[in-house]
Each structure stands twice: as structure tokens, then as C-alpha cells.
mmCIF file of C-alpha atoms in Angstrom:
data_model
loop_
_atom_site.group_PDB
_atom_site.id
_atom_site.type_symbol
_atom_site.label_atom_id
_atom_site.label_comp_id
_atom_site.label_asym_id
_atom_site.label_seq_id
_atom_site.Cartn_x
_atom_site.Cartn_y
_atom_site.Cartn_z
ATOM 1 C CA MET A 619 -22.663 12.180 23.126
ATOM 2 C CA ASN A 620 -24.371 10.168 20.313
ATOM 3 C CA SER A 621 -27.749 10.421 22.252
ATOM 4 C CA SER A 622 -28.599 13.994 22.145
ATOM 5 C CA LEU A 623 -32.088 14.475 22.096
ATOM 6 C CA ASP A 624 -31.606 18.213 21.083
ATOM 7 C CA PHE A 625 -29.233 16.155 18.889
ATOM 8 C CA LEU A 626 -32.528 14.052 17.094
ATOM 9 C CA ASN A 627 -34.762 16.782 17.377
ATOM 10 C CA MET A 628 -32.857 19.109 15.546
ATOM 11 C CA ILE A 629 -31.913 17.021 12.161
ATOM 12 C CA LYS A 630 -34.863 15.509 12.475
ATOM 13 C CA ASN A 631 -36.989 17.838 11.021
ATOM 14 C CA GLN A 632 -34.682 18.713 8.392
ATOM 15 C CA SER A 633 -35.853 15.876 6.739
ATOM 16 C CA VAL A 634 -37.254 17.343 2.533
ATOM 17 C CA GLN A 635 -38.178 15.682 0.093
ATOM 18 C CA GLU A 636 -37.874 18.174 -3.069
ATOM 19 C CA LYS A 637 -35.174 21.064 -5.020
ATOM 20 C CA LYS A 638 -37.342 23.155 -4.180
ATOM 21 C CA THR A 639 -37.509 22.847 -1.007
ATOM 22 C CA VAL A 640 -34.482 22.231 -0.374
ATOM 23 C CA ALA A 641 -32.997 25.626 -2.997
ATOM 24 C CA LYS A 642 -35.936 27.851 -0.402
ATOM 25 C CA GLU A 643 -34.179 27.245 3.354
ATOM 26 C CA SER A 644 -31.470 29.154 1.935
ATOM 27 C CA VAL A 645 -32.830 31.731 1.779
ATOM 28 C CA PHE A 646 -33.635 32.083 5.315
ATOM 29 C CA PHE A 647 -29.863 31.940 6.913
ATOM 30 C CA THR A 648 -29.259 35.177 8.819
ATOM 31 C CA PRO A 649 -26.314 35.708 7.941
ATOM 32 C CA CYS A 650 -23.028 34.762 10.426
ATOM 33 C CA ALA A 651 -20.587 37.310 11.721
ATOM 34 C CA SER A 652 -18.398 35.455 13.616
ATOM 35 C CA ASP A 653 -15.686 33.427 11.805
ATOM 36 C CA ARG A 654 -17.168 29.925 11.847
ATOM 37 C CA ILE A 655 -15.622 26.124 10.240
ATOM 38 C CA ALA A 656 -17.248 23.143 9.208
ATOM 39 C CA VAL A 657 -16.606 19.849 10.153
ATOM 40 C CA ILE A 658 -17.589 17.469 7.107
ATOM 41 C CA ASP A 659 -17.992 13.821 6.801
ATOM 42 C CA THR A 660 -19.314 11.789 3.544
ATOM 43 C CA GLU A 661 -20.568 8.177 3.332
ATOM 44 C CA THR A 662 -20.265 6.345 0.673
ATOM 45 C CA ASN A 663 -22.024 3.277 -1.560
ATOM 46 C CA TRP A 664 -20.935 0.306 -3.573
ATOM 47 C CA HIS A 665 -20.133 2.557 -6.354
ATOM 48 C CA ASP A 666 -17.830 4.589 -4.421
ATOM 49 C CA ALA A 667 -19.998 7.221 -5.257
ATOM 50 C CA VAL A 668 -21.606 9.641 -2.392
ATOM 51 C CA MET A 669 -24.290 8.824 -0.374
ATOM 52 C CA SER A 670 -24.456 10.972 2.289
ATOM 53 C CA LEU A 671 -23.082 14.291 4.152
ATOM 54 C CA GLY A 672 -23.430 15.377 7.476
ATOM 55 C CA VAL A 673 -22.119 18.556 7.861
ATOM 56 C CA ALA A 674 -21.130 20.268 11.986
ATOM 57 C CA ILE A 675 -20.689 23.826 12.663
ATOM 58 C CA ALA A 676 -18.836 24.985 15.028
ATOM 59 C CA ASP A 677 -16.811 28.589 16.141
ATOM 60 C CA ALA A 678 -14.139 28.991 15.123
ATOM 61 C CA GLU A 679 -12.201 29.855 18.147
ATOM 62 C CA SER A 680 -14.072 27.399 21.752
ATOM 63 C CA PHE A 681 -14.596 24.822 18.221
ATOM 64 C CA LYS A 682 -18.240 24.174 19.725
ATOM 65 C CA CYS A 683 -21.159 22.790 17.597
ATOM 66 C CA VAL A 684 -23.445 25.356 17.297
ATOM 67 C CA ASP A 685 -25.508 23.758 13.689
ATOM 68 C CA LYS A 686 -25.222 20.378 11.861
ATOM 69 C CA ARG A 687 -26.988 19.873 8.761
ATOM 70 C CA TYR A 688 -27.686 16.403 6.974
ATOM 71 C CA TYR A 689 -27.685 15.649 3.648
ATOM 72 C CA ILE A 690 -28.667 12.622 1.676
ATOM 73 C CA PHE A 691 -28.148 12.414 -2.435
ATOM 74 C CA GLU A 692 -30.840 11.128 -4.484
ATOM 75 C CA PRO A 693 -30.060 8.307 -6.186
ATOM 76 C CA GLU A 694 -26.357 7.085 -4.982
ATOM 77 C CA CYS A 695 -27.937 6.072 -1.619
ATOM 78 C CA TYR A 696 -30.298 3.568 -3.944
ATOM 79 C CA VAL A 697 -27.047 1.318 -4.816
ATOM 80 C CA GLY A 698 -26.363 0.794 -0.711
ATOM 81 C CA GLY A 699 -23.380 1.167 0.616
ATOM 82 C CA ILE A 700 -22.049 -0.766 3.683
ATOM 83 C CA TYR A 701 -23.346 2.017 6.142
ATOM 84 C CA SER A 702 -26.462 1.853 4.663
ATOM 85 C CA ASN A 703 -27.509 0.503 7.278
ATOM 86 C CA VAL A 704 -27.208 3.785 9.328
ATOM 87 C CA MET A 705 -27.832 6.067 7.383
ATOM 88 C CA ASN A 706 -31.341 6.527 8.802
ATOM 89 C CA TYR A 707 -29.295 6.533 12.494
ATOM 90 C CA ARG A 708 -31.905 6.375 15.378
ATOM 91 C CA GLY A 709 -34.659 8.427 13.222
ATOM 92 C CA VAL A 710 -32.080 10.426 12.023
ATOM 93 C CA LYS A 711 -33.432 11.820 8.510
ATOM 94 C CA GLY A 712 -31.666 14.298 6.080
ATOM 95 C CA ILE A 713 -32.617 16.326 3.476
ATOM 96 C CA SER A 714 -33.195 13.931 0.231
ATOM 97 C CA CYS A 715 -32.329 16.150 -3.057
ATOM 98 C CA ASN A 716 -30.668 14.914 -6.074
ATOM 99 C CA ARG A 717 -26.570 15.930 -5.489
ATOM 100 C CA ASP A 718 -25.820 19.436 -7.723
ATOM 101 C CA ALA A 719 -29.868 20.456 -5.321
ATOM 102 C CA ALA A 720 -27.846 19.504 -1.893
ATOM 103 C CA ILE A 721 -24.127 20.865 -3.343
ATOM 104 C CA ALA A 722 -25.690 24.072 -3.713
ATOM 105 C CA ASP A 723 -28.386 24.296 -0.734
ATOM 106 C CA LEU A 724 -24.264 23.535 0.954
ATOM 107 C CA GLU A 725 -21.891 26.334 -0.646
ATOM 108 C CA LYS A 726 -25.302 28.521 0.939
ATOM 109 C CA TYR A 727 -25.536 27.247 3.787
ATOM 110 C CA LEU A 728 -21.403 27.877 4.199
ATOM 111 C CA LEU A 729 -21.317 30.970 2.812
ATOM 112 C CA HIS A 730 -23.931 32.119 5.423
ATOM 113 C CA ASN A 731 -22.371 30.533 8.713
ATOM 114 C CA ASN A 732 -19.470 32.434 7.654
ATOM 115 C CA VAL A 733 -17.017 29.278 6.898
ATOM 116 C CA LYS A 734 -13.970 28.936 4.681
ATOM 117 C CA LYS A 735 -12.333 26.279 6.472
ATOM 118 C CA ILE A 736 -13.643 23.207 6.606
ATOM 119 C CA MET A 737 -11.886 20.081 8.568
ATOM 120 C CA ALA A 738 -12.162 16.130 8.132
ATOM 121 C CA TYR A 739 -10.567 13.111 9.175
ATOM 122 C CA ASN A 740 -8.937 12.088 6.973
ATOM 123 C CA ALA A 741 -9.204 15.377 4.948
ATOM 124 C CA LYS A 742 -8.091 13.418 2.144
ATOM 125 C CA PHE A 743 -10.746 11.045 1.449
ATOM 126 C CA ASP A 744 -13.376 13.962 1.727
ATOM 127 C CA TYR A 745 -11.620 16.230 -0.392
ATOM 128 C CA GLY A 746 -11.337 13.582 -2.767
ATOM 129 C CA HIS A 747 -14.980 13.059 -3.339
ATOM 130 C CA LEU A 748 -16.460 16.734 -3.202
ATOM 131 C CA PRO A 749 -14.734 18.337 -6.203
ATOM 132 C CA GLU A 750 -17.159 21.118 -5.884
ATOM 133 C CA LEU A 751 -15.669 22.377 -2.640
ATOM 134 C CA GLN A 752 -12.331 21.933 -3.153
ATOM 135 C CA HIS A 753 -12.513 26.047 -3.341
ATOM 136 C CA PHE A 754 -12.660 25.704 0.110
ATOM 137 C CA GLU A 755 -9.592 25.433 2.653
ATOM 138 C CA TRP A 756 -9.801 21.755 4.000
ATOM 139 C CA PHE A 757 -7.759 20.219 6.690
ATOM 140 C CA ASP A 758 -7.384 17.187 8.231
ATOM 141 C CA ILE A 759 -7.647 16.831 11.515
ATOM 142 C CA MET A 760 -5.780 13.446 11.342
ATOM 143 C CA ARG A 761 -2.462 15.071 11.265
ATOM 144 C CA LEU A 762 -2.887 15.550 15.013
ATOM 145 C CA ALA A 763 -4.538 13.829 16.634
ATOM 146 C CA ALA A 764 -2.648 10.658 15.203
ATOM 147 C CA TYR A 765 0.794 12.760 16.621
ATOM 148 C CA LYS A 766 2.178 12.360 20.160
ATOM 149 C CA GLN A 767 2.784 15.923 19.353
ATOM 150 C CA TYR A 768 -0.162 17.236 19.277
ATOM 151 C CA ASN A 769 -2.547 14.753 20.813
ATOM 152 C CA ARG A 770 -2.214 14.260 24.358
ATOM 153 C CA ALA A 771 -4.092 10.946 25.315
ATOM 154 C CA ILE A 772 -1.790 8.663 23.231
ATOM 155 C CA PRO A 773 -0.423 6.754 26.396
ATOM 156 C CA GLU A 774 3.181 6.300 26.436
ATOM 157 C CA THR A 775 3.869 3.205 25.422
ATOM 158 C CA ALA A 776 2.079 3.569 22.047
ATOM 159 C CA LEU A 777 3.690 3.060 18.471
ATOM 160 C CA CYS A 778 4.750 5.093 16.498
ATOM 161 C CA CYS A 779 6.956 6.067 14.152
ATOM 162 C CA LYS A 780 9.622 8.552 13.767
ATOM 163 C CA THR A 781 8.036 11.716 12.763
ATOM 164 C CA GLY A 782 5.269 11.056 16.295
ATOM 165 C CA ARG A 783 2.626 9.258 14.315
ATOM 166 C CA LEU A 784 1.262 6.490 15.458
ATOM 167 C CA LYS A 785 1.816 3.213 13.675
ATOM 168 C CA SER A 786 -1.941 1.564 13.711
ATOM 169 C CA ASN A 787 -5.356 2.572 15.486
ATOM 170 C CA TYR A 788 -5.640 6.405 14.426
ATOM 171 C CA GLY A 789 -9.523 6.019 13.132
ATOM 172 C CA VAL A 790 -11.667 7.977 14.442
ATOM 173 C CA GLU A 791 -13.510 5.296 16.715
ATOM 174 C CA PRO A 792 -9.297 4.500 18.584
ATOM 175 C CA ILE A 793 -8.670 8.002 19.027
ATOM 176 C CA MET A 794 -12.182 8.981 20.636
ATOM 177 C CA ARG A 795 -11.528 7.008 23.433
ATOM 178 C CA MET A 796 -8.240 8.247 24.001
ATOM 179 C CA LEU A 797 -9.724 11.553 23.735
ATOM 180 C CA THR A 798 -12.832 10.580 25.931
ATOM 181 C CA GLY A 799 -11.471 7.392 28.349
ATOM 182 C CA ASP A 800 -15.245 6.306 27.284
ATOM 183 C CA SER A 801 -13.934 2.721 25.897
ATOM 184 C CA ARG A 802 -17.260 1.710 24.668
ATOM 185 C CA TYR A 803 -17.136 4.132 22.079
ATOM 186 C CA LYS A 804 -18.325 3.070 19.129
ATOM 187 C CA GLU A 805 -18.386 5.239 16.081
ATOM 188 C CA ILE A 806 -21.881 5.532 13.795
ATOM 189 C CA HIS A 807 -20.818 5.936 10.250
ATOM 190 C CA ASN A 808 -23.177 7.846 9.937
ATOM 191 C CA ALA A 809 -22.112 11.009 8.798
ATOM 192 C CA VAL A 810 -23.829 13.818 10.511
ATOM 193 C CA TYR A 811 -23.347 11.955 13.969
ATOM 194 C CA ASP A 812 -19.443 11.906 12.571
ATOM 195 C CA ALA A 813 -19.164 14.530 11.514
ATOM 196 C CA VAL A 814 -20.459 15.735 14.719
ATOM 197 C CA ASP A 815 -17.863 13.668 16.881
ATOM 198 C CA GLU A 816 -15.017 14.578 14.618
ATOM 199 C CA LEU A 817 -15.587 18.133 15.601
ATOM 200 C CA LYS A 818 -15.751 16.726 18.953
ATOM 201 C CA ILE A 819 -12.560 16.005 18.415
ATOM 202 C CA VAL A 820 -11.473 18.779 17.579
ATOM 203 C CA GLU A 821 -12.745 20.717 20.451
ATOM 204 C CA LEU A 822 -10.663 17.826 23.547
ATOM 205 C CA LEU A 823 -7.162 18.347 21.306
ATOM 206 C CA GLY A 824 -7.105 22.075 22.686
ATOM 207 C CA HIS A 825 -5.617 23.560 19.437
ATOM 208 C CA SER A 826 -5.973 27.228 17.657
ATOM 209 C CA LEU A 827 -7.230 26.844 14.797
ATOM 210 C CA GLU A 828 -3.641 28.165 13.674
ATOM 211 C CA THR A 829 -2.464 25.213 14.219
ATOM 212 C CA TYR A 830 -3.592 22.785 12.416
ATOM 213 C CA GLY A 831 -1.627 25.142 9.581
ATOM 214 C CA CYS A 832 0.286 21.958 8.777
ATOM 215 C CA ALA A 833 -2.798 19.918 8.519
ATOM 216 C CA LYS A 834 -4.386 21.643 5.509
ATOM 217 C CA LEU A 835 -4.592 19.638 1.884
#
């Protein structure tokens, strides 16, 4: 999944250095008539400021990924962070610009993709770090993925709370291993790769968007 050549080629072509170029990209978006959702992932620096943001766009019924976009925030990325070493994982390049320009471009991107709902894994974290996007409806993927009544891949032997939630090991990596059966899966901690993987969790769980009503922030 993480080695997809199509994915790499798509993202590599998105490298832009100037804010004016970022704004220019949005002009050429073709509005989408069908409903779509966005899965967003952020990575933060040592000062707990967002330094990169990945977004995966999907059909709201099939949850199949139809597009991706990756932003690197300047100057926040220069501070460094625990996952700075994978910011350009396998040559992936983002749209490099300041936060205001990135958020402005992202909002246009979501608008033209007819996105009204944003999903994230442990969504409170991303929601809290992106106040500019809090006018969208946000849903927490973990709210379904970590509960045995929603995730059929959770083993019967797994220790769960009375609510049905796993007592431990319900991050992206262990949940992906459960759902895919791939014990070697590793979370990259690159924002756009992680957004795609978190979208895959939504697809593999197999629930409709309406089911996520209980996961709304």
C-alpha cells in the first residue's frame, strides 16, 4: 500500500515553493458534483505546531481514495520534530508555503471536492490543531475502529472495556494490522501517507457514513 508508484508520482508533482503558486493551483479545480469526505492527518514540530498536513479525498459511499494533497508548513517545518526524518519519505514532496496560504488553498480544495465532513484518527488532536477548519463536521475514525461492536477484526481474546473499547493497542498501526492481516505493517508518520492509511481503515471497517454519527466531535 505504501509503495504505490501512482501515489508517489501524484504527490511528487505537487511541490510548489511560492504562495502565489499555491493560490494559482486552486483556480483550475473542477467542482465535484458527488459527495466526498476528507481524511486529514497532521504532524507537529517540537513546539507542538503543525509542520505538515496530509489530506486524502474519498467518495462518501465507497470510501475509495480519489485524490491526495500534501502541505509542508514554513517556517514550522524548520523547527524539527520527532518525525521530521520522514517528511519527504521516499521522495514525496509537498506544497511548501506558510500556514495561512496552505489553509486557504486547502479550504478551496475541499470546497471544490464537495467536502463537508472531515475524518481523522484520534480526531481531537487534528481538530484542536486546526481551528481554521472547525466549521467543517469532524468525525473520529478511532471511535469505531477501537470498539469490538464496530470492528469485527478485533480478536475475541482481546482485552476490552465494558464499553467494547480495546484497553490498549488501538492506534493506527495495530488496527491496520488487525484489519489487513499484515503483521509487518508500519505507520510511516508522514502526514499524507498516514491520511491514506487512515482512509483505508474507514474502507476496511465497512460502515456507512451515517454510522459515524456516534463519532462526531
